[in-house]
Amino acid sequence: QVQLAESGGGLVQAGGSLRLSCAASGTISSINAMGWYRQAPGKQRELVAVITSDRSTNYADSVKGRFTISRDNAKNTVYLQMNSLKPEDTAAYYCHAHICHNIFWCNDYWGQGTQVTVSS
């Protein structure tokens, strides 16, 4: 079994910064892509940023230049540094990871979500 534990959400004023963390624990052989998604009330969940095992990254256009995703493979942890936050960044942020338990079995896992609220 695998768990993704998120932390770092909160309330911040527009223009401020937050750093989200997500640590994976459990029976892990390797972790492929890790990423962050967000879901605002009444909207669909959307990709924010993703980082592969070789640290290639991809970002939603709306966060390019403001957010930075990174990972620490030794700690099975992914981070999202969010700068110049805007009220439209307000959402529940979810960590995702594609984790392999052995060479035969891989699965997708989600964190429980952490709320980010940006006030104007």
Coordinates of N, CA, C and O in Angstrom, one line a residue:
Q1 N 0.9 -1.2 0.0 CA 0.0 0.0 0.0 C 0.9 1.2 0.0 O 2.0 1.2 0.6
V2 N 0.4 2.3 -0.6 CA 1.1 3.5 -0.7 C 0.3 4.7 -0.3 O -0.9 4.7 -0.5
Q3 N 0.9 5.6 0.4 CA 0.2 6.8 0.8 C 1.0 8.0 0.3 O 2.2 8.0 0.3
L4 N 0.2 9.1 -0.1 CA 0.8 10.3 -0.5 C 0.4 11.4 0.6 O -0.8 11.6 0.7
A5 N 1.3 12.0 1.3 CA 1.0 12.9 2.3 C 1.4 14.3 1.9 O 2.6 14.6 1.6
E6 N 0.4 15.2 1.7 CA 0.6 16.5 1.3 C 0.7 17.5 2.4 O 0.1 17.3 3.5
S7 N 1.4 18.6 2.2 CA 1.5 19.7 3.2 C 1.8 21.0 2.5 O 2.3 21.0 1.4
G8 N 1.6 22.1 3.2 CA 2.0 23.4 2.7 C 0.9 24.3 2.2 O 1.2 25.4 1.9
G9 N -0.3 23.8 2.2 CA -1.4 24.7 1.7 C -1.7 25.8 2.8 O -1.2 25.8 3.9
G10 N -2.6 26.7 2.4 CA -2.9 27.7 3.4 C -3.5 29.0 2.7 O -3.9 28.9 1.5
L11 N -3.6 30.0 3.5 CA -4.2 31.3 3.0 C -3.1 32.3 2.8 O -2.2 32.5 3.7
V12 N -3.0 32.9 1.6 CA -2.0 33.9 1.3 C -2.6 35.0 0.5 O -3.6 34.8 -0.2
Q13 N -2.0 36.2 0.6 CA -2.5 37.3 -0.2 C -1.9 37.2 -1.6 O -0.9 36.6 -1.8
A14 N -2.6 37.9 -2.5 CA -2.2 37.9 -3.9 C -0.8 38.5 -4.0 O -0.4 39.4 -3.3
G15 N 0.1 37.8 -4.8 CA 1.5 38.2 -4.9 C 2.4 37.4 -4.0 O 3.6 37.5 -4.1
G16 N 1.8 36.7 -3.1 CA 2.6 35.9 -2.1 C 3.0 34.6 -2.7 O 2.8 34.3 -3.8
S17 N 3.6 33.8 -1.8 CA 4.2 32.5 -2.2 C 3.8 31.4 -1.2 O 3.5 31.7 0.0
L18 N 3.7 30.2 -1.7 CA 3.5 29.0 -0.9 C 4.4 27.9 -1.5 O 4.6 27.9 -2.7
R19 N 4.7 26.9 -0.7 CA 5.4 25.7 -1.1 C 4.7 24.5 -0.7 O 4.5 24.3 0.5
L20 N 4.2 23.7 -1.6 CA 3.6 22.4 -1.3 C 4.6 21.3 -1.4 O 5.5 21.3 -2.2
S21 N 4.4 20.3 -0.5 CA 5.2 19.1 -0.5 C 4.3 17.9 -0.5 O 3.2 17.9 0.0
C22 N 4.8 16.8 -1.1 CA 4.0 15.6 -1.1 C 5.0 14.4 -1.0 O 5.9 14.3 -1.9
A23 N 4.9 13.7 0.1 CA 5.8 12.6 0.3 C 5.1 11.2 0.2 O 4.0 11.0 0.7
A24 N 5.7 10.4 -0.6 CA 5.1 9.0 -0.8 C 5.8 8.0 0.1 O 7.0 8.1 0.3
S25 N 5.0 7.2 0.7 CA 5.5 6.1 1.6 C 4.8 4.8 1.3 O 3.7 4.8 0.8
G26 N 5.4 3.7 1.7 CA 4.8 2.4 1.5 C 5.8 1.5 0.7 O 7.0 1.7 0.7
T27 N 5.2 0.6 0.1 CA 6.0 -0.4 -0.8 C 6.2 0.2 -2.1 O 5.4 0.2 -3.0
I28 N 7.4 0.8 -2.3 CA 7.8 1.5 -3.5 C 9.1 0.9 -4.1 O 10.1 0.9 -3.4
S29 N 9.0 0.5 -5.3 CA 10.2 0.1 -6.0 C 10.8 1.3 -6.8 O 12.0 1.6 -6.8
S30 N 9.9 2.0 -7.5 CA 10.3 3.2 -8.3 C 9.1 4.1 -8.4 O 7.9 3.7 -8.4
I31 N 9.4 5.4 -8.6 CA 8.3 6.4 -8.9 C 8.6 7.0 -10.3 O 9.7 7.5 -10.5
N32 N 7.7 6.9 -11.2 CA 7.8 7.5 -12.5 C 7.4 9.0 -12.4 O 8.0 9.8 -11.7
A33 N 6.4 9.4 -13.1 CA 5.9 10.8 -13.0 C 5.3 11.1 -11.7 O 4.6 10.3 -11.1
M34 N 5.6 12.3 -11.3 CA 4.9 12.9 -10.1 C 4.4 14.3 -10.5 O 5.0 14.9 -11.3
G35 N 3.2 14.6 -10.0 CA 2.7 15.9 -10.4 C 1.7 16.5 -9.4 O 1.3 15.9 -8.4
W36 N 1.2 17.7 -9.8 CA 0.2 18.4 -9.0 C -0.9 18.8 -9.9 O -0.7 19.2 -11.1
Y37 N -2.1 18.5 -9.4 CA -3.3 18.9 -10.1 C -4.1 19.8 -9.1 O -3.8 19.8 -7.9
R38 N -5.1 20.6 -9.7 CA -5.9 21.4 -8.8 C -7.3 21.4 -9.3 O -7.6 21.1 -10.4
Q39 N -8.2 21.6 -8.3 CA -9.7 21.6 -8.6 C -10.3 22.8 -7.8 O -10.3 22.7 -6.6
A40 N -10.9 23.7 -8.6 CA -11.6 24.8 -8.0 C -13.1 24.4 -7.9 O -13.5 23.6 -8.7
P41 N -13.8 25.0 -7.0 CA -15.3 24.7 -6.9 C -16.0 24.9 -8.2 O -15.8 25.9 -8.9
G42 N -16.7 23.8 -8.6 CA -17.5 23.9 -9.9 C -16.7 23.7 -11.1 O -17.2 23.8 -12.2
K43 N -15.4 23.4 -11.0 CA -14.6 23.2 -12.2 C -14.0 21.8 -12.1 O -13.9 21.1 -11.1
Q44 N -13.5 21.4 -13.3 CA -12.8 20.1 -13.4 C -11.4 20.1 -12.9 O -10.8 21.2 -12.9
R45 N -10.9 19.0 -12.4 CA -9.6 18.9 -12.0 C -8.6 19.1 -13.2 O -8.9 18.6 -14.3
E46 N -7.6 19.9 -13.0 CA -6.7 20.3 -14.1 C -5.2 20.0 -13.7 O -4.9 20.2 -12.5
L47 N -4.4 19.7 -14.7 CA -3.0 19.6 -14.4 C -2.4 20.9 -14.2 O -2.6 21.9 -14.9
V48 N -1.5 21.0 -13.1 CA -0.8 22.2 -12.8 C 0.7 22.0 -13.3 O 1.2 22.8 -14.1
A49 N 1.3 20.9 -12.9 CA 2.7 20.7 -13.3 C 3.0 19.2 -13.1 O 2.4 18.5 -12.2
V50 N 3.9 18.7 -13.9 CA 4.3 17.3 -13.8 C 5.9 17.2 -14.0 O 6.4 18.0 -14.7
I51 N 6.5 16.3 -13.3 CA 7.9 16.0 -13.4 C 8.1 14.5 -13.5 O 7.6 13.7 -12.8
T52 N 9.0 14.2 -14.5 CA 9.3 12.7 -14.7 C 10.4 12.3 -13.9 O 11.1 13.1 -13.2
S53 N 10.7 11.0 -13.9 CA 11.8 10.5 -13.1 C 13.2 11.1 -13.5 O 14.1 11.1 -12.7
D54 N 13.3 11.5 -14.8 CA 14.6 12.1 -15.2 C 14.5 13.7 -15.1 O 15.3 14.4 -15.7
R55 N 13.5 14.1 -14.4 CA 13.3 15.6 -14.1 C 12.9 16.4 -15.2 O 13.1 17.6 -15.2
S56 N 12.3 15.8 -16.3 CA 11.7 16.7 -17.3 C 10.4 17.2 -16.7 O 9.7 16.5 -16.0
T57 N 10.1 18.4 -17.1 CA 8.9 19.1 -16.5 C 7.9 19.6 -17.5 O 8.3 19.9 -18.7
N58 N 6.7 19.8 -17.1 CA 5.7 20.4 -18.0 C 4.7 21.1 -17.1 O 4.4 20.7 -16.0
Y59 N 4.3 22.3 -17.6 CA 3.4 23.2 -16.8 C 2.2 23.6 -17.5 O 2.2 23.7 -18.8
A60 N 1.1 23.9 -16.8 CA 0.0 24.5 -17.4 C 0.4 25.9 -17.8 O 1.2 26.6 -17.1
D61 N -0.2 26.4 -18.9 CA 0.2 27.7 -19.4 C -0.1 28.8 -18.3 O 0.6 29.8 -18.2
S62 N -1.1 28.6 -17.5 CA -1.5 29.6 -16.5 C -0.6 29.7 -15.4 O -0.6 30.8 -14.7
V63 N 0.4 28.8 -15.2 CA 1.3 28.9 -14.1 C 2.8 29.0 -14.5 O 3.7 29.2 -13.7
K64 N 3.0 28.9 -15.8 CA 4.4 29.0 -16.3 C 5.0 30.3 -15.9 O 4.4 31.4 -16.0
G65 N 6.2 30.2 -15.4 CA 7.0 31.4 -15.0 C 6.7 31.8 -13.5 O 7.4 32.6 -13.0
R66 N 5.7 31.2 -12.9 CA 5.3 31.5 -11.5 C 5.5 30.3 -10.6 O 5.9 30.4 -9.5
F67 N 5.2 29.1 -11.1 CA 5.3 27.8 -10.3 C 6.5 27.0 -10.8 O 6.9 27.0 -12.0
T68 N 7.1 26.3 -9.8 CA 8.3 25.4 -10.1 C 8.0 24.1 -9.4 O 7.9 24.1 -8.2
I69 N 8.1 23.0 -10.2 CA 8.0 21.7 -9.6 C 9.4 21.1 -9.5 O 10.2 21.3 -10.4
S70 N 9.6 20.4 -8.5 CA 10.9 19.7 -8.3 C 10.6 18.4 -7.5 O 9.5 18.2 -6.9
R71 N 11.6 17.5 -7.4 CA 11.5 16.3 -6.7 C 12.8 15.9 -6.0 O 13.9 16.2 -6.6
D72 N 12.7 15.2 -4.9 CA 13.8 14.6 -4.2 C 13.6 13.1 -4.3 O 12.8 12.5 -3.5
N73 N 14.3 12.4 -5.1 CA 14.1 11.0 -5.3 C 14.4 10.2 -4.1 O 13.8 9.1 -3.8
A74 N 15.4 10.6 -3.3 CA 15.9 9.9 -2.1 C 14.8 10.0 -1.1 O 14.7 9.1 -0.2
K75 N 14.0 11.0 -1.1 CA 12.9 11.2 -0.1 C 11.5 10.8 -0.7 O 10.5 11.0 0.0
N76 N 11.5 10.4 -1.9 CA 10.2 10.1 -2.6 C 9.2 11.3 -2.5 O 8.0 11.1 -2.2
T77 N 9.7 12.5 -2.6 CA 8.9 13.7 -2.4 C 9.0 14.6 -3.6 O 10.0 14.7 -4.3
V78 N 7.8 15.2 -3.9 CA 7.7 16.2 -4.9 C 7.2 17.5 -4.3 O 6.5 17.5 -3.3
Y79 N 7.7 18.6 -4.8 CA 7.5 19.9 -4.3 C 6.8 20.8 -5.4 O 7.1 20.6 -6.6
L80 N 6.1 21.8 -5.0 CA 5.6 22.8 -5.9 C 5.8 24.2 -5.2 O 5.1 24.5 -4.3
Q81 N 6.7 24.9 -5.8 CA 6.9 26.3 -5.3 C 6.0 27.2 -6.1 O 6.1 27.2 -7.3
M82 N 5.2 27.9 -5.4 CA 4.2 28.8 -6.1 C 4.5 30.2 -5.7 O 4.4 30.6 -4.5
N83 N 4.9 31.0 -6.7 CA 5.2 32.4 -6.5 C 4.2 33.3 -7.2 O 3.5 32.8 -8.1
S84 N 4.1 34.6 -6.9 CA 3.2 35.5 -7.5 C 1.8 35.0 -7.6 O 1.2 35.0 -8.7
L85 N 1.3 34.5 -6.5 CA 0.0 33.8 -6.5 C -1.1 34.8 -6.8 O -1.0 36.0 -6.5
K86 N -2.1 34.3 -7.5 CA -3.3 35.1 -7.9 C -4.5 34.5 -7.3 O -4.6 33.3 -7.1
P87 N -5.6 35.3 -7.2 CA -6.8 34.7 -6.7 C -7.3 33.5 -7.5 O -7.9 32.6 -6.9
E88 N -7.1 33.6 -8.8 CA -7.5 32.4 -9.6 C -6.8 31.2 -9.4 O -7.1 30.1 -9.9
D89 N -5.7 31.2 -8.6 CA -5.0 30.0 -8.2 C -5.7 29.3 -7.0 O -5.3 28.2 -6.7
T90 N -6.7 29.9 -6.5 CA -7.4 29.3 -5.4 C -8.0 28.0 -5.8 O -8.8 27.9 -6.8
A91 N -7.7 26.9 -5.1 CA -8.2 25.6 -5.4 C -7.7 24.6 -4.4 O -6.8 24.9 -3.6
A92 N -8.3 23.4 -4.4 CA -7.7 22.3 -3.7 C -6.6 21.7 -4.6 O -6.9 21.4 -5.8
Y93 N -5.4 21.5 -4.1 CA -4.3 21.0 -4.9 C -4.0 19.5 -4.5 O -3.9 19.2 -3.3
Y94 N -3.9 18.7 -5.5 CA -3.8 17.2 -5.3 C -2.5 16.7 -5.9 O -2.1 17.1 -7.0
C95 N -1.8 16.0 -5.1 CA -0.5 15.3 -5.5 C -0.9 14.0 -6.3 O -1.8 13.3 -5.9
H96 N -0.1 13.7 -7.3 CA -0.3 12.5 -8.0 C 1.1 11.8 -8.3 O 2.1 12.5 -8.5
A97 N 1.1 10.5 -8.2 CA 2.3 9.8 -8.5 C 2.0 8.5 -9.2 O 1.1 7.8 -8.8
H98 N 2.8 8.1 -10.2 CA 2.8 6.8 -10.8 C 3.9 6.0 -10.2 O 5.0 6.2 -10.5
I99 N 3.5 5.0 -9.4 CA 4.4 4.2 -8.6 C 4.4 2.8 -8.9 O 3.3 2.2 -9.1
C100 N 5.6 2.2 -9.0 CA 5.8 0.8 -9.3 C 6.2 0.1 -8.0 O 7.1 0.5 -7.3
H101 N 5.5 -1.0 -7.7 CA 5.8 -1.8 -6.5 C 6.8 -2.9 -6.9 O 7.5 -3.4 -6.0
N102 N 6.8 -3.3 -8.1 CA 7.8 -4.3 -8.6 C 7.7 -4.2 -10.1 O 7.1 -3.3 -10.7
I103 N 8.4 -5.1 -10.8 CA 8.5 -4.9 -12.3 C 7.2 -5.3 -13.0 O 7.0 -5.0 -14.2
F104 N 6.2 -5.9 -12.2 CA 5.0 -6.3 -12.8 C 3.8 -5.4 -12.5 O 2.8 -5.5 -13.2
W105 N 3.9 -4.6 -11.5 CA 2.8 -3.9 -10.9 C 3.1 -2.4 -10.7 O 3.9 -2.1 -9.8
C106 N 2.4 -1.6 -11.4 CA 2.5 -0.1 -11.2 C 1.0 0.4 -11.0 O 0.1 -0.2 -11.6
N107 N 0.9 1.5 -10.4 CA -0.4 2.1 -10.1 C -0.4 3.6 -10.0 O 0.7 4.1 -9.7
D108 N -1.5 4.2 -10.1 CA -1.6 5.7 -9.9 C -2.1 5.9 -8.5 O -3.1 5.3 -8.1
Y109 N -1.5 6.9 -7.8 CA -2.0 7.2 -6.5 C -2.2 8.8 -6.4 O -1.5 9.6 -7.1
W110 N -3.1 9.1 -5.5 CA -3.5 10.5 -5.3 C -3.4 10.9 -3.8 O -3.7 10.0 -2.9
G111 N -3.0 12.1 -3.5 CA -3.1 12.6 -2.2 C -4.5 13.0 -1.8 O -5.4 13.0 -2.6
Q112 N -4.6 13.4 -0.5 CA -6.0 13.7 -0.1 C -6.4 15.2 -0.4 O -7.5 15.6 -0.3
G113 N -5.4 16.0 -0.9 CA -5.7 17.3 -1.3 C -5.3 18.3 -0.2 O -5.5 18.0 1.0
T114 N -4.8 19.5 -0.6 CA -4.5 20.5 0.4 C -5.0 21.9 -0.2 O -4.9 22.1 -1.4
Q115 N -5.7 22.6 0.6 CA -6.4 23.8 0.1 C -5.4 25.0 0.0 O -4.6 25.3 1.0
V116 N -5.5 25.7 -1.1 CA -4.7 26.9 -1.3 C -5.7 28.0 -1.6 O -6.6 27.9 -2.5
T117 N -5.7 29.1 -0.8 CA -6.6 30.2 -0.9 C -5.8 31.5 -1.1 O -5.0 31.8 -0.2
V118 N -6.1 32.2 -2.2 CA -5.4 33.4 -2.4 C -6.3 34.6 -2.4 O -7.3 34.6 -3.1
S119 N -6.1 35.5 -1.4 CA -7.0 36.6 -1.3 C -6.5 37.8 -2.1 O -5.4 38.0 -2.3
S120 N -7.5 38.6 -2.6 CA -7.1 39.7 -3.4 C -6.9 41.0 -2.6 O -7.2 41.0 -1.4

